[in-house]
GROMACS .gro file of C-alpha atoms in nm:
model
  238
    1MET     CA    1   5.968  -6.423  25.167
    2SER     CA    2   6.295  -6.571  25.296
    3TYR     CA    3   6.467  -6.852  25.190
    4PHE     CA    4   6.755  -7.112  25.326
    5ILE     CA    5   7.039  -7.394  25.246
    6ILE     CA    6   6.903  -7.679  25.288
    7ASP     CA    7   7.262  -7.947  25.432
    8GLU     CA    8   7.320  -8.280  25.672
    9ASP     CA    9   7.249  -8.248  26.041
   10ARG     CA   10   7.528  -8.376  26.106
   11SER     CA   11   7.510  -8.339  26.537
   12SER     CA   12   7.227  -8.548  26.446
   13LYS     CA   13   7.088  -8.825  26.714
   14TYR     CA   14   7.070  -9.000  26.368
   15VAL     CA   15   7.321  -9.285  26.280
   16TRP     CA   16   7.319  -9.419  25.903
   17ASP     CA   17   7.517  -9.545  25.605
   18ILE     CA   18   7.345  -9.545  25.236
   19SER     CA   19   7.562  -9.587  24.949
   20GLY     CA   20   7.448  -9.641  24.564
   21ALA     CA   21   7.386  -9.415  24.269
   22HIS     CA   22   7.127  -9.350  24.016
   23LYS     CA   23   6.994  -9.623  23.773
   24TRP     CA   24   7.145  -9.401  23.512
   25GLY     CA   25   7.284  -9.078  23.368
   26LEU     CA   26   7.419  -8.907  23.132
   27PRO     CA   27   7.821  -8.949  23.027
   28GLY     CA   28   8.027  -8.663  23.103
   29ILE     CA   29   8.205  -8.497  22.853
   30HIS     CA   30   8.617  -8.569  22.747
   31SER     CA   31   8.784  -8.280  22.623
   32CYS     CA   32   8.505  -7.998  22.535
   33PRO     CA   33   8.658  -7.885  22.183
   34ALA     CA   34   8.530  -7.511  22.326
   35CYS     CA   35   8.700  -7.453  22.635
   36LYS     CA   36   8.859  -7.838  22.634
   37ALA     CA   37   8.728  -7.877  22.952
   38THR     CA   38   8.672  -8.290  23.081
   39TRP     CA   39   8.356  -8.299  23.326
   40GLY     CA   40   8.034  -8.408  23.494
   41THR     CA   41   7.839  -8.455  23.725
   42ASP     CA   42   7.539  -8.628  23.887
   43THR     CA   43   7.477  -8.306  24.091
   44ARG     CA   44   7.130  -8.244  23.872
   45ALA     CA   45   6.952  -8.575  23.923
   46TYR     CA   46   6.531  -8.683  23.791
   47PRO     CA   47   6.478  -8.982  23.985
   48SER     CA   48   6.110  -8.967  23.773
   49VAL     CA   49   6.267  -9.001  23.484
   50ASP     CA   50   6.218  -9.338  23.341
   51LEU     CA   51   6.421  -9.423  23.029
   52THR     CA   52   6.381  -9.788  22.978
   53PRO     CA   53   6.144  -9.684  22.645
   54VAL     CA   54   6.483  -9.542  22.504
   55THR     CA   55   6.688  -9.745  22.291
   56HIS     CA   56   7.062  -9.867  22.401
   57LEU     CA   57   6.974  -9.842  22.732
   58ALA     CA   58   7.294  -9.971  22.871
   59ASN     CA   59   7.466  -9.690  22.733
   60PHE     CA   60   7.313  -9.496  22.979
   61GLU     CA   61   7.445  -9.749  23.288
   62GLU     CA   62   7.779  -9.674  23.336
   63PRO     CA   63   7.972  -9.340  23.392
   64ARG     CA   64   8.190  -9.215  23.167
   65ALA     CA   65   8.342  -8.934  22.946
   66GLU     CA   66   8.287  -8.915  22.558
   67PRO     CA   67   8.340  -8.639  22.292
   68VAL     CA   68   8.036  -8.401  22.370
   69GLU     CA   69   7.895  -8.465  22.024
   70GLU     CA   70   7.788  -8.844  22.135
   71TYR     CA   71   7.683  -8.663  22.515
   72GLU     CA   72   7.467  -8.446  22.231
   73ARG     CA   73   7.278  -8.701  22.051
   74MET     CA   74   7.219  -8.894  22.432
   75CYS     CA   75   7.069  -8.567  22.566
   76SER     CA   76   6.832  -8.573  22.253
   77LEU     CA   77   6.730  -8.912  22.383
   78VAL     CA   78   6.639  -8.828  22.698
   79ARG     CA   79   6.446  -8.473  22.646
   80PRO     CA   80   6.121  -8.594  22.529
   81LEU     CA   81   6.111  -8.744  22.865
   82LEU     CA   82   6.187  -8.524  23.103
   83PRO     CA   83   5.971  -8.310  23.303
   84PRO     CA   84   5.894  -8.004  23.220
   85GLY     CA   85   6.190  -7.724  23.344
   86ALA     CA   86   6.420  -7.986  23.314
   87LEU     CA   87   6.753  -7.909  23.279
   88LEU     CA   88   7.021  -8.128  23.161
   89GLN     CA   89   7.420  -8.175  23.175
   90PRO     CA   90   7.683  -8.369  23.170
   91GLY     CA   91   7.639  -8.660  23.417
   92ALA     CA   92   7.264  -8.539  23.495
   93ALA     CA   93   7.117  -8.869  23.631
   94PHE     CA   94   6.802  -9.067  23.568
   95GLY     CA   95   6.571  -9.304  23.728
   96PRO     CA   96   6.543  -9.440  24.134
   97PHE     CA   97   6.850  -9.406  24.338
   98VAL     CA   98   6.990  -9.781  24.420
   99GLY     CA   99   7.178  -9.877  24.718
  100LYS     CA  100   7.208 -10.035  25.039
  101ALA     CA  101   7.124  -9.850  25.334
  102GLN     CA  102   7.133  -9.901  25.760
  103GLY     CA  103   7.061  -9.688  26.045
  104ARG     CA  104   6.856  -9.481  26.197
  105PHE     CA  105   6.673  -9.239  25.955
  106GLY     CA  106   6.522  -8.925  26.037
  107PRO     CA  107   6.231  -8.752  25.920
  108LEU     CA  108   6.482  -8.570  25.642
  109VAL     CA  109   6.767  -8.703  25.488
  110ALA     CA  110   7.045  -8.514  25.336
  111LEU     CA  111   7.234  -8.821  25.165
  112PHE     CA  112   7.448  -8.556  25.007
  113SER     CA  113   7.425  -8.139  25.029
  114TRP     CA  114   7.200  -8.222  24.662
  115LEU     CA  115   7.022  -8.509  24.743
  116LEU     CA  116   6.742  -8.502  24.980
  117LEU     CA  117   6.550  -8.805  25.059
  118VAL     CA  118   6.225  -8.801  25.276
  119GLN     CA  119   5.993  -9.073  25.462
  120ARG     CA  120   5.708  -9.079  25.313
  121GLU     CA  121   5.490  -9.018  25.651
  122ALA     CA  122   5.710  -8.687  25.644
  123LEU     CA  123   5.632  -8.598  25.241
  124GLU     CA  124   5.283  -8.659  25.333
  125LYS     CA  125   5.227  -8.443  25.598
  126LEU     CA  126   5.427  -8.132  25.402
  127GLN     CA  127   5.201  -8.175  25.135
  128ALA     CA  128   4.857  -8.152  25.405
  129GLU     CA  129   5.118  -7.829  25.498
  130GLY     CA  130   5.013  -7.735  25.169
  131MET     CA  131   5.363  -7.698  25.074
  132LEU     CA  132   5.382  -7.620  24.676
  133GLY     CA  133   5.613  -7.906  24.418
  134LEU     CA  134   5.693  -8.136  24.683
  135LYS     CA  135   5.723  -8.458  24.454
  136GLY     CA  136   5.890  -8.794  24.570
  137CYS     CA  137   5.960  -9.073  24.361
  138ARG     CA  138   6.050  -9.379  24.466
  139THR     CA  139   6.453  -9.553  24.565
  140GLU     CA  140   6.544  -9.879  24.501
  141LEU     CA  141   6.738  -9.912  24.890
  142ARG     CA  142   6.806 -10.214  25.038
  143PHE     CA  143   6.793 -10.212  25.406
  144ARG     CA  144   7.023 -10.442  25.642
  145GLN     CA  145   6.761 -10.392  25.913
  146ARG     CA  146   6.385 -10.497  25.982
  147ASN     CA  147   6.105 -10.224  26.024
  148SER     CA  148   6.335 -10.046  25.767
  149PRO     CA  149   6.144  -9.713  25.646
  150GLU     CA  150   6.036  -9.632  25.337
  151LEU     CA  151   6.243  -9.300  25.175
  152LEU     CA  152   6.188  -9.152  24.883
  153GLU     CA  153   6.406  -8.901  24.678
  154LEU     CA  154   6.215  -8.577  24.646
  155GLU     CA  155   6.263  -8.432  24.305
  156LEU     CA  156   6.450  -8.074  24.281
  157PRO     CA  157   6.341  -7.843  23.954
  158PRO     CA  158   6.651  -7.592  23.891
  159VAL     CA  159   6.556  -7.237  23.965
  160GLY     CA  160   6.688  -6.948  24.119
  161ARG     CA  161   7.025  -6.841  24.010
  162LEU     CA  162   7.281  -6.616  24.220
  163HIS     CA  163   7.330  -6.283  24.269
  164PRO     CA  164   7.585  -6.177  24.047
  165ASP     CA  165   7.774  -5.958  24.356
  166CYS     CA  166   7.850  -6.299  24.498
  167LEU     CA  167   8.013  -6.407  24.217
  168PRO     CA  168   8.387  -6.292  24.108
  169PRO     CA  169   8.373  -6.028  23.886
  170ASP     CA  170   8.619  -6.136  23.660
  171ARG     CA  171   8.429  -6.437  23.599
  172LYS     CA  172   8.449  -6.578  23.184
  173PRO     CA  173   8.067  -6.674  23.047
  174PRO     CA  174   8.001  -7.016  23.054
  175CYS     CA  175   8.114  -7.279  22.751
  176PRO     CA  176   7.894  -7.151  22.463
  177ARG     CA  177   7.901  -7.574  22.361
  178CYS     CA  178   7.892  -7.762  22.680
  179GLY     CA  179   7.774  -7.482  22.970
  180ARG     CA  180   8.089  -7.531  23.204
  181ARG     CA  181   8.066  -7.262  23.445
  182GLY     CA  182   8.440  -7.323  23.614
  183ILE     CA  183   8.342  -7.100  23.915
  184THR     CA  184   8.355  -7.234  24.257
  185LEU     CA  185   8.068  -7.225  24.491
  186PRO     CA  186   8.121  -6.863  24.698
  187GLU     CA  187   8.109  -6.904  25.100
  188ASP     CA  188   7.929  -6.596  25.151
  189MET     CA  189   7.582  -6.686  24.905
  190LEU     CA  190   7.354  -6.384  24.769
  191LEU     CA  191   7.021  -6.471  24.621
  192ASP     CA  192   6.934  -6.305  24.383
  193ALA     CA  193   6.571  -6.232  24.436
  194ALA     CA  194   6.420  -6.152  24.050
  195THR     CA  195   6.507  -6.498  23.942
  196LEU     CA  196   6.317  -6.710  24.242
  197PRO     CA  197   6.044  -6.882  24.201
  198SER     CA  198   5.673  -6.844  24.343
  199HIS     CA  199   5.515  -7.187  24.282
  200LEU     CA  200   5.824  -7.406  24.482
  201ASP     CA  201   5.892  -7.415  24.822
  202LEU     CA  202   6.159  -7.650  24.797
  203PHE     CA  203   6.434  -7.647  24.492
  204ARG     CA  204   6.807  -7.656  24.387
  205LEU     CA  205   6.989  -7.392  24.162
  206GLU     CA  206   7.045  -7.372  23.856
  207ASP     CA  207   7.340  -7.217  23.824
  208PHE     CA  208   7.492  -7.422  24.163
  209SER     CA  209   7.356  -7.739  24.123
  210THR     CA  210   7.508  -7.858  24.458
  211VAL     CA  211   7.263  -7.637  24.648
  212ILE     CA  212   6.930  -7.654  24.746
  213VAL     CA  213   6.726  -7.409  24.863
  214CYS     CA  214   6.349  -7.379  25.093
  215THR     CA  215   6.123  -7.158  25.188
  216GLU     CA  216   6.060  -6.965  25.520
  217ARG     CA  217   5.754  -7.170  25.504
  218PHE     CA  218   5.918  -7.501  25.477
  219VAL     CA  219   6.115  -7.448  25.727
  220GLU     CA  220   5.825  -7.320  25.945
  221ALA     CA  221   5.620  -7.587  25.844
  222CYS     CA  222   5.907  -7.890  25.937
  223ARG     CA  223   5.918  -7.727  26.228
  224ARG     CA  224   5.622  -7.742  26.330
  225LEU     CA  225   5.583  -8.112  26.228
  226ASN     CA  226   5.879  -8.173  26.398
  227LEU     CA  227   6.032  -8.310  26.089
  228ASP     CA  228   6.439  -8.323  26.142
  229GLY     CA  229   6.797  -8.449  26.031
  230VAL     CA  230   6.880  -8.119  25.866
  231THR     CA  231   6.979  -7.804  25.886
  232PHE     CA  232   6.893  -7.489  25.780
  233GLN     CA  233   7.106  -7.225  25.697
  234SER     CA  234   6.955  -6.895  25.568
  235LEU     CA  235   7.029  -6.725  25.240
  236PRO     CA  236   6.993  -6.354  25.193
  237THR     CA  237   6.879  -6.252  24.869
  238ALA     CA  238   6.896  -5.926  24.649
   0.00000   0.00000   0.00000
């Protein structure tokens, strides 16, 4: 099986603008007691997760950094609501993507390298082709135009890792308390074949959550169905 990275098509005929954020999120960590880092990222998102049952919901609405103990306490409130296989990290996002949108959109829309939207009709076509693990979640986008599309966010489980051969040989292990790895995404990526899923045609990497990966089957289906708006770059495996 061959694999590809998905990203925005900057030469696309579609011109659009989207601004917004997910409805809820975990705080980042302020000065981890183990590694001393202050960090957080919303590149791992679970748009299907509804946090309304959580007490003190307002605590999940304001992006900020908190001591690691508070972050861990908030994680414990969220975990029972997560889908199978979900992994948390400081800044992880939940609920629908809320914001404003305008322009002409393709069937697939890479808002960021780590956030992939799809028009409902395109998703239904891909599912009819037998693509595995595609889960479209509603967004709350306000369009500044008539005849606006229905854009769904694809929920991307964190699965698969880069092969150690493409990572710095002197890298340190992840922080035992906050999980921070402190490694820059390598220019020449190499997937670790032993960690890749057989039950998904679309996923994000577990160790680099900004990277969305799809199978050759997914690429072929998109080309066969003329579903454009993104680019596919081949990723080698070892």
